[in-house]
Coordinates of C-alpha atoms in Angstrom, one line a residue:
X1 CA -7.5 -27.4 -83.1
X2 CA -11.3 -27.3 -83.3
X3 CA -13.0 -27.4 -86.6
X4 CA -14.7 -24.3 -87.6
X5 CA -17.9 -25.7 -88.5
X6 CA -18.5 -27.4 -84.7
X7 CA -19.3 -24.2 -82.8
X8 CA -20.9 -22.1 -85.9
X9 CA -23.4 -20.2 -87.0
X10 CA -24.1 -20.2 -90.6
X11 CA -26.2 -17.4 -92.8
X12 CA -28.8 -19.1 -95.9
X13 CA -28.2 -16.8 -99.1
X14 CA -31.0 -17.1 -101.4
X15 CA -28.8 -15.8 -104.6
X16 CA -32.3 -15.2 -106.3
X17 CA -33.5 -12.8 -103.6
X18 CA -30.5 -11.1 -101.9
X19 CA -29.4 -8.2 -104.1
X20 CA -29.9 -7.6 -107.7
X21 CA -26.4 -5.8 -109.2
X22 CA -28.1 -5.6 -113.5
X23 CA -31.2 -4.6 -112.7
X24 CA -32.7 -7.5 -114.1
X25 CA -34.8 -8.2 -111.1
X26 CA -33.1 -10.9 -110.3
X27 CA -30.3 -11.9 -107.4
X28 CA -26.9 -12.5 -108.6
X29 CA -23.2 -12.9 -107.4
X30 CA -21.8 -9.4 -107.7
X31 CA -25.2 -8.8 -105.1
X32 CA -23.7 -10.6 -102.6
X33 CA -20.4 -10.0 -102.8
X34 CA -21.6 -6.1 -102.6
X35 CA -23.5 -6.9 -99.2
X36 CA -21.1 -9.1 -97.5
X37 CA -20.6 -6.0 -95.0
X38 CA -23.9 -6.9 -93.5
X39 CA -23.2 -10.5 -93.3
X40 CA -20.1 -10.0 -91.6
X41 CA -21.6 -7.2 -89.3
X42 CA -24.2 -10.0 -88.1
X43 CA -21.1 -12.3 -86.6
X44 CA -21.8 -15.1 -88.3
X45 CA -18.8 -17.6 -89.5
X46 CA -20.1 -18.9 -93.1
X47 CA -22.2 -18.5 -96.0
X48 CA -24.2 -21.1 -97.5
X49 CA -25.8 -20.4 -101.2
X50 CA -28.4 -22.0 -102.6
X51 CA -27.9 -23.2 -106.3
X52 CA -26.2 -20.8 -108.8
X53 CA -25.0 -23.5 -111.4
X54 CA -26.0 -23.6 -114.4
X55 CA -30.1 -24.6 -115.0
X56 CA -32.8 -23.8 -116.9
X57 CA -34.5 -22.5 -113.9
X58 CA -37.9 -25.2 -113.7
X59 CA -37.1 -25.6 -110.0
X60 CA -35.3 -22.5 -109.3
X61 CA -31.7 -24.3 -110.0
X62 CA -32.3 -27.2 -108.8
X63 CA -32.7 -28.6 -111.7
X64 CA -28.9 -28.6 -112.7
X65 CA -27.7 -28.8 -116.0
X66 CA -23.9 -27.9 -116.0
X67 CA -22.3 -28.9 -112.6
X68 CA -19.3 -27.1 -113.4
X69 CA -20.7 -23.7 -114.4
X70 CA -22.6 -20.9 -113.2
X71 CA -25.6 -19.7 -114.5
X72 CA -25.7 -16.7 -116.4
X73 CA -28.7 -15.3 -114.1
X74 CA -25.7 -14.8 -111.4
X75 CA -22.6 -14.3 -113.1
X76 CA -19.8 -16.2 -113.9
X77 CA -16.5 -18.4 -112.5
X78 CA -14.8 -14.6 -112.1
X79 CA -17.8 -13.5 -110.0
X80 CA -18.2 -16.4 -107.9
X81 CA -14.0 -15.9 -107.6
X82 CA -14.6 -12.7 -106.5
X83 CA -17.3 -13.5 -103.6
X84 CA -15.2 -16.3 -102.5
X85 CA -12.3 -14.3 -102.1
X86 CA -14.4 -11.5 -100.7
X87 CA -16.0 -13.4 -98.0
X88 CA -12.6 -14.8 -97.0
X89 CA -11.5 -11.2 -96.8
X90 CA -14.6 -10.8 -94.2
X91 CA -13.6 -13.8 -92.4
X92 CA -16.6 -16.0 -93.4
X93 CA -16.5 -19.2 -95.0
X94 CA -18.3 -20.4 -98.0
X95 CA -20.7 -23.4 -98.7
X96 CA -22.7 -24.4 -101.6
X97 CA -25.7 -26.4 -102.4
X98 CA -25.3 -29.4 -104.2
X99 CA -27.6 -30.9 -105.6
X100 CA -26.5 -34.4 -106.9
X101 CA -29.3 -37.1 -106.8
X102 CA -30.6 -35.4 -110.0
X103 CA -30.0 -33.2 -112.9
X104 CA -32.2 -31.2 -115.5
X105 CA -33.6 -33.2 -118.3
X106 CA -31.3 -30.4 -119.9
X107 CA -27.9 -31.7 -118.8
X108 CA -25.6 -33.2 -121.7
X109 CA -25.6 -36.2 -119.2
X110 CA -29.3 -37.2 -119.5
X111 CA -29.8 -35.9 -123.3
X112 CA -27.0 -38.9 -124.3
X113 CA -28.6 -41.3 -122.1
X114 CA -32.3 -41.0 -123.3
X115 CA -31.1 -41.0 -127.0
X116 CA -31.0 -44.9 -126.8
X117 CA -30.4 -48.0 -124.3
X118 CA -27.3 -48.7 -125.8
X119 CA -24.7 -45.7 -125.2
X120 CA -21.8 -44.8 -122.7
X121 CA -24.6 -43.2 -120.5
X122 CA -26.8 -45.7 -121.0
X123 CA -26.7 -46.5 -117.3
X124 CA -26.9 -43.4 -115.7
X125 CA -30.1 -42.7 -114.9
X126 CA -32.7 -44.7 -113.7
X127 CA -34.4 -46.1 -116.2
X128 CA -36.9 -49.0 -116.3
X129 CA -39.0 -51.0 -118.6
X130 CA -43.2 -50.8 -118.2
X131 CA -45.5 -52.7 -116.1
X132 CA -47.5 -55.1 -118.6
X133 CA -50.0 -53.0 -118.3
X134 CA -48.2 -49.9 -119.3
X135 CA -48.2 -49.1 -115.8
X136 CA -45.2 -46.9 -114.3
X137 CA -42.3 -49.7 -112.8
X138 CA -43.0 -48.9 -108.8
X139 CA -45.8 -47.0 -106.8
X140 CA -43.3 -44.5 -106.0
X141 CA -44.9 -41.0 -106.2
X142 CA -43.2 -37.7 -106.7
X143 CA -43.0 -35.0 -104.0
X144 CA -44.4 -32.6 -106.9
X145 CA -47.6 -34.2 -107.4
X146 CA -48.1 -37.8 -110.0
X147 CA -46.1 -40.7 -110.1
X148 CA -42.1 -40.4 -109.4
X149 CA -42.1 -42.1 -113.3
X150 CA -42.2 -40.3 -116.6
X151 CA -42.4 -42.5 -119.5
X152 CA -40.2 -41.3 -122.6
X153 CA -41.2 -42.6 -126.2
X154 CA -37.8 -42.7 -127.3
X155 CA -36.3 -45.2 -125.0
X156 CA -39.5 -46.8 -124.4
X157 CA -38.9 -47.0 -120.9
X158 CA -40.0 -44.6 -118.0
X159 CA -37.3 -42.9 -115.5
X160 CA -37.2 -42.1 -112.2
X161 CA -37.9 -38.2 -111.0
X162 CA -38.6 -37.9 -107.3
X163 CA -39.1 -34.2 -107.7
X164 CA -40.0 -32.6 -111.3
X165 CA -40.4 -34.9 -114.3
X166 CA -37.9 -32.1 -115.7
X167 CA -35.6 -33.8 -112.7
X168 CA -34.6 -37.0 -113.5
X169 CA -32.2 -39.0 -111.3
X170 CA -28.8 -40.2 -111.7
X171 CA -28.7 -44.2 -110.9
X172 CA -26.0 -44.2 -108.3
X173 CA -25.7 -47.6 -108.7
X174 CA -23.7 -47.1 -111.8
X175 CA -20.2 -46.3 -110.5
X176 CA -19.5 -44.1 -113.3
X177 CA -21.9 -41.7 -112.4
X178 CA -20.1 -41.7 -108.8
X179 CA -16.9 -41.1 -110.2
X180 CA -18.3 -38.5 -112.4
X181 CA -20.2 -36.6 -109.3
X182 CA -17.1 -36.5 -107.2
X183 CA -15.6 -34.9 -110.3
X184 CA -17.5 -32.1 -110.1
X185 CA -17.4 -31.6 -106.5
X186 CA -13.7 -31.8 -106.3
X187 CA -13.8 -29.0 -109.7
X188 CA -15.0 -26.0 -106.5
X189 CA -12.9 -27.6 -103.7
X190 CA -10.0 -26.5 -105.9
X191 CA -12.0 -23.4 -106.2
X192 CA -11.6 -22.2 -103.0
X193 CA -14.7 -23.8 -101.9
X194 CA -15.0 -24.3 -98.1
X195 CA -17.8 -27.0 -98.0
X196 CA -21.1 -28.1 -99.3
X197 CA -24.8 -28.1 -98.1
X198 CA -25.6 -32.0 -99.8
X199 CA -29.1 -31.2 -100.7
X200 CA -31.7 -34.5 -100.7
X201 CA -28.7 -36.2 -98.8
X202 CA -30.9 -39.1 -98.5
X203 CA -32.0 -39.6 -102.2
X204 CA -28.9 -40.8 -103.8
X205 CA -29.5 -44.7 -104.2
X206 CA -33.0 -46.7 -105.2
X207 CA -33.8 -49.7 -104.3
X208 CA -32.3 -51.5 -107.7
X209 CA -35.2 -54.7 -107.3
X210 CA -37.6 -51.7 -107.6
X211 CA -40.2 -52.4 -105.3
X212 CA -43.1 -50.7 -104.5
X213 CA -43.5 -49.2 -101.3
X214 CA -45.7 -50.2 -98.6
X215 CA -48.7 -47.8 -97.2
X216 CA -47.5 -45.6 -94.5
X217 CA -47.7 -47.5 -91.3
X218 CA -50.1 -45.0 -89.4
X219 CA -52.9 -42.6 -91.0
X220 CA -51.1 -39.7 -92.2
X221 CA -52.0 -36.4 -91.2
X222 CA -51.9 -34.9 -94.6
X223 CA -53.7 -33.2 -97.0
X224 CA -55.1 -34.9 -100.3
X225 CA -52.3 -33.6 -102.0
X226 CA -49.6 -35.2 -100.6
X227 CA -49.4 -38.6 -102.0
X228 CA -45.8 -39.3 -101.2
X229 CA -47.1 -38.9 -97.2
X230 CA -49.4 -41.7 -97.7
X231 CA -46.4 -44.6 -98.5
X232 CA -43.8 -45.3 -96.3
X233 CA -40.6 -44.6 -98.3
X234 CA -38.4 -47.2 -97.7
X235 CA -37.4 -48.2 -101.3
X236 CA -36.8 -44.8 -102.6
X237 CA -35.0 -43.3 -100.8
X238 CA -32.6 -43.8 -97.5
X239 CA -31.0 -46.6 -98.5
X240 CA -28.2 -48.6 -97.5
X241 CA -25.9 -48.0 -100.0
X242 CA -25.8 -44.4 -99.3
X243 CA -23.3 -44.7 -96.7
X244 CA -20.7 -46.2 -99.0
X245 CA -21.2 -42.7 -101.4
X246 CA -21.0 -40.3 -98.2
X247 CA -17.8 -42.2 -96.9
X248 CA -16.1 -41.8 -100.7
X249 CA -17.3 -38.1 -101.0
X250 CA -15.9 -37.6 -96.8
X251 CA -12.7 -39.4 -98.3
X252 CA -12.2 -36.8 -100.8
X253 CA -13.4 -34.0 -98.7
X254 CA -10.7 -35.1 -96.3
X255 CA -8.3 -34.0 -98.3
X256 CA -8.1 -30.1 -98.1
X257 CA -7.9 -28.2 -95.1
X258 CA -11.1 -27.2 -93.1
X259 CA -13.7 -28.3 -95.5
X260 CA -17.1 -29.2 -94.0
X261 CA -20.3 -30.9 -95.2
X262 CA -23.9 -30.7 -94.0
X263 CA -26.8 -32.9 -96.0
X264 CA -30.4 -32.2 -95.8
X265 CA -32.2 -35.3 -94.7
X266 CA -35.6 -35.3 -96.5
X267 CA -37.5 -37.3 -93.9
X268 CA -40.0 -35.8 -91.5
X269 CA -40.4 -37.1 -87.7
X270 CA -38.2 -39.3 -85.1
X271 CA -37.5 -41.3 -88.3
X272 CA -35.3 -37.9 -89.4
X273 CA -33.4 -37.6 -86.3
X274 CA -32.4 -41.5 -86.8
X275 CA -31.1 -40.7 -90.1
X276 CA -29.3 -37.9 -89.6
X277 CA -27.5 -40.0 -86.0
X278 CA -26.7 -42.5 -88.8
X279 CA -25.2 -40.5 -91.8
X280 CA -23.2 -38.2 -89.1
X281 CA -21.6 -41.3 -86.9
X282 CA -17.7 -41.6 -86.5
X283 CA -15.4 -39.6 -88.1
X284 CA -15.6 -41.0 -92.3
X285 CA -19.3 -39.8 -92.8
X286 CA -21.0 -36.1 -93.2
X287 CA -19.7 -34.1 -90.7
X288 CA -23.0 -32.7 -89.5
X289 CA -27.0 -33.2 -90.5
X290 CA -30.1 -31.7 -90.8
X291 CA -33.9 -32.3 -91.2
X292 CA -37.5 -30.8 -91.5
X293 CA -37.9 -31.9 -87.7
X294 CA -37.9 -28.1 -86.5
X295 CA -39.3 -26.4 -90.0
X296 CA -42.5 -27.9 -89.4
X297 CA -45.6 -26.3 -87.7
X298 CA -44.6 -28.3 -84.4
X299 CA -44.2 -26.0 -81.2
X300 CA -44.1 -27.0 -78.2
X301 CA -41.4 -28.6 -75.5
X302 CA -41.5 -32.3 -75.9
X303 CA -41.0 -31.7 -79.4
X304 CA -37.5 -29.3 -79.6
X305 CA -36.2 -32.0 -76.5
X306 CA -37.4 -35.6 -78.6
X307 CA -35.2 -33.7 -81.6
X308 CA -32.0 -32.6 -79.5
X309 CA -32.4 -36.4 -77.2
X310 CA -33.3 -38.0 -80.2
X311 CA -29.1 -37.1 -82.3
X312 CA -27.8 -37.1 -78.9
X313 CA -28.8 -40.7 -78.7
X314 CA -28.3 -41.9 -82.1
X315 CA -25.7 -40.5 -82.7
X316 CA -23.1 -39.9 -79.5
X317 CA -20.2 -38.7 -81.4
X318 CA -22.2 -37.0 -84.5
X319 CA -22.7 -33.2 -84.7
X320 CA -26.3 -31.6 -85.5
X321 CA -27.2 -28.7 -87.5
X322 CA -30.5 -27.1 -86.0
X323 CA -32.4 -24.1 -87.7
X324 CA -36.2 -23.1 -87.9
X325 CA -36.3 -21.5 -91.5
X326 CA -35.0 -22.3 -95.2
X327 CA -36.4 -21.6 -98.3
X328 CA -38.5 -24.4 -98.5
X329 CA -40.4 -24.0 -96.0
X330 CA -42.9 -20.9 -94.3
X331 CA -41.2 -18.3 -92.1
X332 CA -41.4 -19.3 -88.5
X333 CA -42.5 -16.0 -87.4
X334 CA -45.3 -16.8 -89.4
X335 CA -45.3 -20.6 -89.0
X336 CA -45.8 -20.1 -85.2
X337 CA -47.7 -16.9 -85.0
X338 CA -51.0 -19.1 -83.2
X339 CA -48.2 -19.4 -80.4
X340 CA -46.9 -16.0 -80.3
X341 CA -47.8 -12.7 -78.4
X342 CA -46.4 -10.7 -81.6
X343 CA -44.1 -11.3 -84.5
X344 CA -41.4 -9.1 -82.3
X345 CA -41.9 -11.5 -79.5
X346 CA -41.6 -14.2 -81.4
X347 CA -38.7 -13.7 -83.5
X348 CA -36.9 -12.9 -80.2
X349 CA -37.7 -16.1 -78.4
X350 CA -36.8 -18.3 -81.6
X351 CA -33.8 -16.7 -81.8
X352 CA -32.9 -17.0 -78.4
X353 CA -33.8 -20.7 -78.6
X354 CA -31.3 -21.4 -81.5
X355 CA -28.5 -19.7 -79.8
X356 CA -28.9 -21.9 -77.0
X357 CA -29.1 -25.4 -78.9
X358 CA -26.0 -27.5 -79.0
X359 CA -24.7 -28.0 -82.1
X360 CA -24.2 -25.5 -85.1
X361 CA -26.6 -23.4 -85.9
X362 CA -28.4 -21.9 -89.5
X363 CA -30.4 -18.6 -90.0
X364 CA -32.1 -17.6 -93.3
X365 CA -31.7 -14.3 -95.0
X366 CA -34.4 -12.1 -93.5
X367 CA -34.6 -13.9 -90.6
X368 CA -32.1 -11.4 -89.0
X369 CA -35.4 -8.9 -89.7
X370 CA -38.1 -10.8 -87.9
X371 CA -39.1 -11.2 -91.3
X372 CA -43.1 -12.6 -91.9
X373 CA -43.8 -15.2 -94.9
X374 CA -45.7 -13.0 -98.3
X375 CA -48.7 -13.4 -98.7
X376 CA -49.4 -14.0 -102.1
X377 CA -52.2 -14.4 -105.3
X378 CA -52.1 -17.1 -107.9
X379 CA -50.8 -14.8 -110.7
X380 CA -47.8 -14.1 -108.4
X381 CA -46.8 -17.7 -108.1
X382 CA -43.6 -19.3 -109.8
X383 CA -43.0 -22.3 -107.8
X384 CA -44.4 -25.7 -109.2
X385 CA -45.9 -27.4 -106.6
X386 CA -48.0 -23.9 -105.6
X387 CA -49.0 -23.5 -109.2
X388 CA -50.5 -27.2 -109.9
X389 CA -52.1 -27.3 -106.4
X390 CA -53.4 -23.9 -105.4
X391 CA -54.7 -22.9 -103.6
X392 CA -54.9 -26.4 -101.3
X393 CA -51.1 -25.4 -101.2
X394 CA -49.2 -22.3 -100.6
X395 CA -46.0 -23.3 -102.6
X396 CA -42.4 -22.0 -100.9
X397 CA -43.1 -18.4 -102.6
X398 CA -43.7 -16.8 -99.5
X399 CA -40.4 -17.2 -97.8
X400 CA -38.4 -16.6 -101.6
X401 CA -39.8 -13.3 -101.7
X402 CA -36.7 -10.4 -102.1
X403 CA -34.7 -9.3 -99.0
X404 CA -35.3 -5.4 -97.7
X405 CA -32.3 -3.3 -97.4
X406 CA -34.3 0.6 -97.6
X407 CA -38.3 0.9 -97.0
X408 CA -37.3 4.3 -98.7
X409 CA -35.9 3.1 -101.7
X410 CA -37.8 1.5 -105.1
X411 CA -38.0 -2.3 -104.1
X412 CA -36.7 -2.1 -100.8
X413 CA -33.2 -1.8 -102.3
X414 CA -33.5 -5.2 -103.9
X415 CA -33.7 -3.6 -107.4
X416 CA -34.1 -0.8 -109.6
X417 CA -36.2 -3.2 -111.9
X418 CA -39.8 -5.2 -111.0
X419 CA -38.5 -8.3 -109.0
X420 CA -38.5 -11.8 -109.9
X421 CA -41.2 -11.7 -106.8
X422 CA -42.6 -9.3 -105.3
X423 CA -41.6 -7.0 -102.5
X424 CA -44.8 -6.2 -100.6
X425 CA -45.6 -3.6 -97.8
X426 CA -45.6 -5.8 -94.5
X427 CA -42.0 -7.4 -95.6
X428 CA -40.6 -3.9 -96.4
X429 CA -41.5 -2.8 -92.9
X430 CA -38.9 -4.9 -91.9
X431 CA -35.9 -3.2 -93.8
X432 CA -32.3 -3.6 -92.4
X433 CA -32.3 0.3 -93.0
X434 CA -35.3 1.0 -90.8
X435 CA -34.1 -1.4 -88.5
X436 CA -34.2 0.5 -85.0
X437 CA -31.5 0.4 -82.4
X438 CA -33.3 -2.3 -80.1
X439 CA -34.7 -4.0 -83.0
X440 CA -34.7 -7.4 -84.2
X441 CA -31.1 -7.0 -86.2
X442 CA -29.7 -5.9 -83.5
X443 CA -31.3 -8.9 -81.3
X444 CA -29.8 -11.3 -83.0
X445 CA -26.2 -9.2 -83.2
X446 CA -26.2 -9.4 -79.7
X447 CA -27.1 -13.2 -79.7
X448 CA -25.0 -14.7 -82.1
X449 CA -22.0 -13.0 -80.1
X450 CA -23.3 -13.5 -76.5
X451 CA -23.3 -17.2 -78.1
X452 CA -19.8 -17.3 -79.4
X453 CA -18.2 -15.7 -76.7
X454 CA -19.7 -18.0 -74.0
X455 CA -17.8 -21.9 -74.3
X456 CA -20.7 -23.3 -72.3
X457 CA -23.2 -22.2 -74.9
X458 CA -20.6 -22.7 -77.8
X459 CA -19.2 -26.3 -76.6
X460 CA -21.3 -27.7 -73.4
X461 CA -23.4 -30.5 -73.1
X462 CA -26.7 -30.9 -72.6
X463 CA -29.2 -32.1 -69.9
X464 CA -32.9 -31.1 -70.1
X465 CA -35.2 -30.4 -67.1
X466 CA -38.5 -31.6 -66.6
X467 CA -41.5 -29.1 -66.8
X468 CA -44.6 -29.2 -68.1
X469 CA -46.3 -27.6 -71.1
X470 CA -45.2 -24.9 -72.3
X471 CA -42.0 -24.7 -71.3
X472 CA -39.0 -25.9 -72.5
X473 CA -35.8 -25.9 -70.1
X474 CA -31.8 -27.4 -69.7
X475 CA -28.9 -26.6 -68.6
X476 CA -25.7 -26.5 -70.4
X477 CA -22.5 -27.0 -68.6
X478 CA -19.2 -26.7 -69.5
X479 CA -16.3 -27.4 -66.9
X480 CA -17.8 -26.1 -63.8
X481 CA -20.1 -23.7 -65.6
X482 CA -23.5 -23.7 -66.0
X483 CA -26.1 -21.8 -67.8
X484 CA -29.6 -22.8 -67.0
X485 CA -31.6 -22.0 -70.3
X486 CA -35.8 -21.1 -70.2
X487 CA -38.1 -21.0 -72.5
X488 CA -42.3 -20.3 -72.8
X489 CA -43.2 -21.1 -75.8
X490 CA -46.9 -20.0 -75.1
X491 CA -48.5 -16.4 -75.0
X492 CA -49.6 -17.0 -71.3
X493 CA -47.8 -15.5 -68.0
X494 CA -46.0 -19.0 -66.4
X495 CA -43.8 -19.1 -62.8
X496 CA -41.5 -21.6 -62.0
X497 CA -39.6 -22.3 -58.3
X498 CA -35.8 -21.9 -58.4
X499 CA -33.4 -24.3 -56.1
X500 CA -31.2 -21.7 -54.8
X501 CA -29.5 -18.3 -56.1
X502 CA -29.9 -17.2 -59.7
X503 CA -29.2 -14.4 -61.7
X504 CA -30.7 -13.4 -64.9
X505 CA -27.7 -13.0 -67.8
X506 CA -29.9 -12.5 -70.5
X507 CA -33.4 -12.5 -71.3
X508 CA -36.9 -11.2 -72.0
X509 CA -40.1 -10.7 -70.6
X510 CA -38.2 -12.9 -67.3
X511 CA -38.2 -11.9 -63.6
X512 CA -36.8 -13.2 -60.6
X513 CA -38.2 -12.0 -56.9
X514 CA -37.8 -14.2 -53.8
X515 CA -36.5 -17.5 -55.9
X516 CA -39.6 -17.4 -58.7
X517 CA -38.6 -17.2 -62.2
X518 CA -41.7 -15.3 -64.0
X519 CA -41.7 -15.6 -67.9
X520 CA -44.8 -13.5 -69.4
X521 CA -45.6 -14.6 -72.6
X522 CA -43.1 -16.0 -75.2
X523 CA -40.4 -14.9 -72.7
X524 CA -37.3 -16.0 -71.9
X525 CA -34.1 -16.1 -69.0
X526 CA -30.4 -17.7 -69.3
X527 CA -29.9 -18.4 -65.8
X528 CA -26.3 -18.4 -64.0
X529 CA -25.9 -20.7 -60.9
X530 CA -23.5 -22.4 -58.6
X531 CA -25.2 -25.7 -58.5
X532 CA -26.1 -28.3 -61.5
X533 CA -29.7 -27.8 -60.5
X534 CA -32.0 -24.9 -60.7
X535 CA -35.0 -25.7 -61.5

């Protein structure tokens, strides 16, 4: 019998901003569970929630300080009970972030271990003597700004922090801390638990001679800001020993019953298709992957083919995990509006685009809406990065901001109480209640079950056709069936010359008369045929 997780399509809750149930303004457990009607409705087959454990909240959990609690900002262990049980009632599956290369400065964990260099957690974090100079051990920078090194008088040593100094990482190398990690994630498989989203999959392990990284091999094209762009982070992350920890963590994984793990690979480029080929290969590894290769500002066809060629040839028997939006980076609605005819247009073509990848698939809340990234002031701002850096950058506010249920109701439905972000006008346009018939929500309805009722779009293979800028085209095949898929991914009218008899199954803004396929702007065609070639 197939796994689950091969052929499906999985639905980002932002626990912050999906429904607040105290009025507090904030997103909780008992929010979700109360709106898991909607989720089901959408046809979707699992859940994935970003942090609720326990955290004091500096990175919007995840920072965590008790892996084996939740926080009081969602509930409790008899509210998160109560969600899994309710989403198994709906049929969906749960996931959860994890978010193990680090904890808050907060947890128990790192309070013992800073208290002195000789105690039973001594060792578990990275910790590292200065420079002669007083200088920090490595170059390494942080992805929030500074070096990754924070230099703490009691020790007298610095520690490693990739992400907030608040954030310091566990030294994986110690095999304590291993042992202890797959503790905790083996505490919410016996919960019930049907997976996990392995945030910073990549991060686990430093390179334990601490050497500084090299520049970046090729002028980066970033901004000022963005130190960490500027190295090329070979000793910090990605490295070798992180297979062994995956393979241990697959091992215990492996044994309960349809369980399934995706990691985030924080790498950008070709370099993040590799790793997630490698971290995916054979059977004793993550069962699927994903990177920032489609969440970036990248739009156009060579780009979506390099990442789809690019697993399928690193990694022949891995599985990929595709989306276009999280909440870490802007919505693509917005992301790709300079390539769009209108946000409606859009949303429909990137919707159909994901439906037609192979591979499993991931939506973010609100992106069932067509939802557009807020636009917001300084005042507004609670993530980190956006605060020490505006307004150079934008911070991940935007796509944070509270999901709409009712234009007509006092925050959109979110809550009765001022949100923990705002809820402005061109987001609450979008409401699921104001949704209309042939709207967006009912677009990607019709999608995600066009999708799972059709094996060649749920199971084929592959095989991509060349045409030139700006448009993107394969067919999948499954058996002797075919489905020919189309794509302009510009806001200009484009023809292309068919090889015999087609037939339109679904599509927008598409044409055929006398064997010429005619896409008008951001429009699209699924083409059925008789022949392997169409095009």
């Amino acid at each position: 019998m197939e796994e689950w997780w091969r052929s499906a399509v999985i639905y980002q809750v932002y626990p912050r901003s999906y429904q607040d149930s105290t009025g507090n303004g904030i997103g909780d457990l008992a929010g979700i569970t109360h709106r898991l009607d909607h989720i089901a409705n959408l046809g979707v087959d699992c859940i994935w929630l970003s942090p609720i454990f326990a955290s004091p909240q500096a990175d919007m959990g995840y920072d965590v300080s008790d892996y084996l609690s939740v926080d009081p900002l969602f509930g409790d262990l008899a509210a998160f009970d109560k969600l899994i049980t309710g989403a198994h009632a709906h049929g969906l599956k749960v996931i959860v972030d994890q978010v193990l290369s680090h904890t808050s400065e907060q947890h128990a964990w790192f309070k013992q271990s800073r208290r002195s260099r000789q105690n039973d957690r001594a060792d578990w974090y990275v910790w590292a003597d200065p420079q002669p100079d007083g200088s920090p051990p490595t170059n390494w920078h942080s992805h929030f700004g500074g070096p990754a090194w924070e230099f703490d008088p009691q020790r007298g040593q610095y520690y490693l922090h990739n992400f907030l100094a608040s954030q310091p990482d566990l030294n994986f190398h110690n095999p304590d801390v291993v042992d202890a990690i797959l503790d905790t994630c083996k505490f919410w498989l016996d919960r019930g638990l049907d997976g996990f989203r392995l945030d910073t999959v990549n991060y686990y392990f430093h390179d334990e001679k601490l050497r500084s990284n090299p520049p970046a091999q090729a002028a980066p094209q970033v901004m000022a800001t963005d130190l960490y762009g500027m190295q090329n982070n070979i000793y910090n992350k990605t490295r070798p020993e992180n297979l062994n920890f995956l393979e241990r963590l697959r091992a215990l994984t492996d044994q309960y019953e349809d369980i399934m793990m995706v990691g985030e690979v924080g790498e950008m480029g070709r370099r993040s298709i590799e790793i997630m080929g490698e971290y995916t290969q054979g059977t004793d590894r993550l069962h699927m992957a994903y990177s920032f290769a489609m969440l970036g500002p990248d739009f156009n066809a060579e780009h979506f083919r390099n990442c789809i060629e690019g697993f399928q040839e690193g990694a022949p028997d891995g599985h990929p995990y595709w989306s276009f939006s999280n909440h870490d980076v802007p919505r693509h609605v917005s992301r790709w509006g300079g390539y769009s005819v209108s946000e409606d247009a859009m949303a429909r073509l990137a919707c159909a685009m994901l439906m037609s990848f192979e591979g499993t698939i991931g939506i973010y809340q609100g992106e069932e809406l067509g939802q557009t990234e807020t636009e917001l002031v300084f005042e507004e701002l609670t993530d980190p990065p956006a605060i020490r850096y505006w307004p150079a950058v934008k911070g991940r506010d935007g796509c944070r901001t509270p999901m709409v249920w009712d234009a007509n109701a006092a925050n959109a439905g979110f809550s009765d109480s001022v949100p923990w972000l705002p809820v402005k006008p061109p987001q609450t346009a979008n409401a699921v209640k104001q949704q209309p018939d042939d709207g967006i929500m009912a677009f990607y309805k019709s999608m995600i079950a066009f999708r799972k009722n059709s094996s060649v779009l749920s199971h084929g293979s592959t095989r991509f056709i060349a045409l030139a800028e700006p448009l993107l085209a394969f067919t999948r095949t499954q058996g002797a069936e075919h489905i020919t898929c189309v794509f302009n991914l510009s806001k200009d009218k484009h023809t292309i010359s068919l090889i015999g008899a087609a037939n339109i199954i679904c599509g927008s803004s598409a044409s055929i008369d006398s064997s010429i396929l005619t896409l008008d702007g951001n429009g699209f065609a699924y083409l059925t045929h008789s022949d392997m070639a169409v095009i």
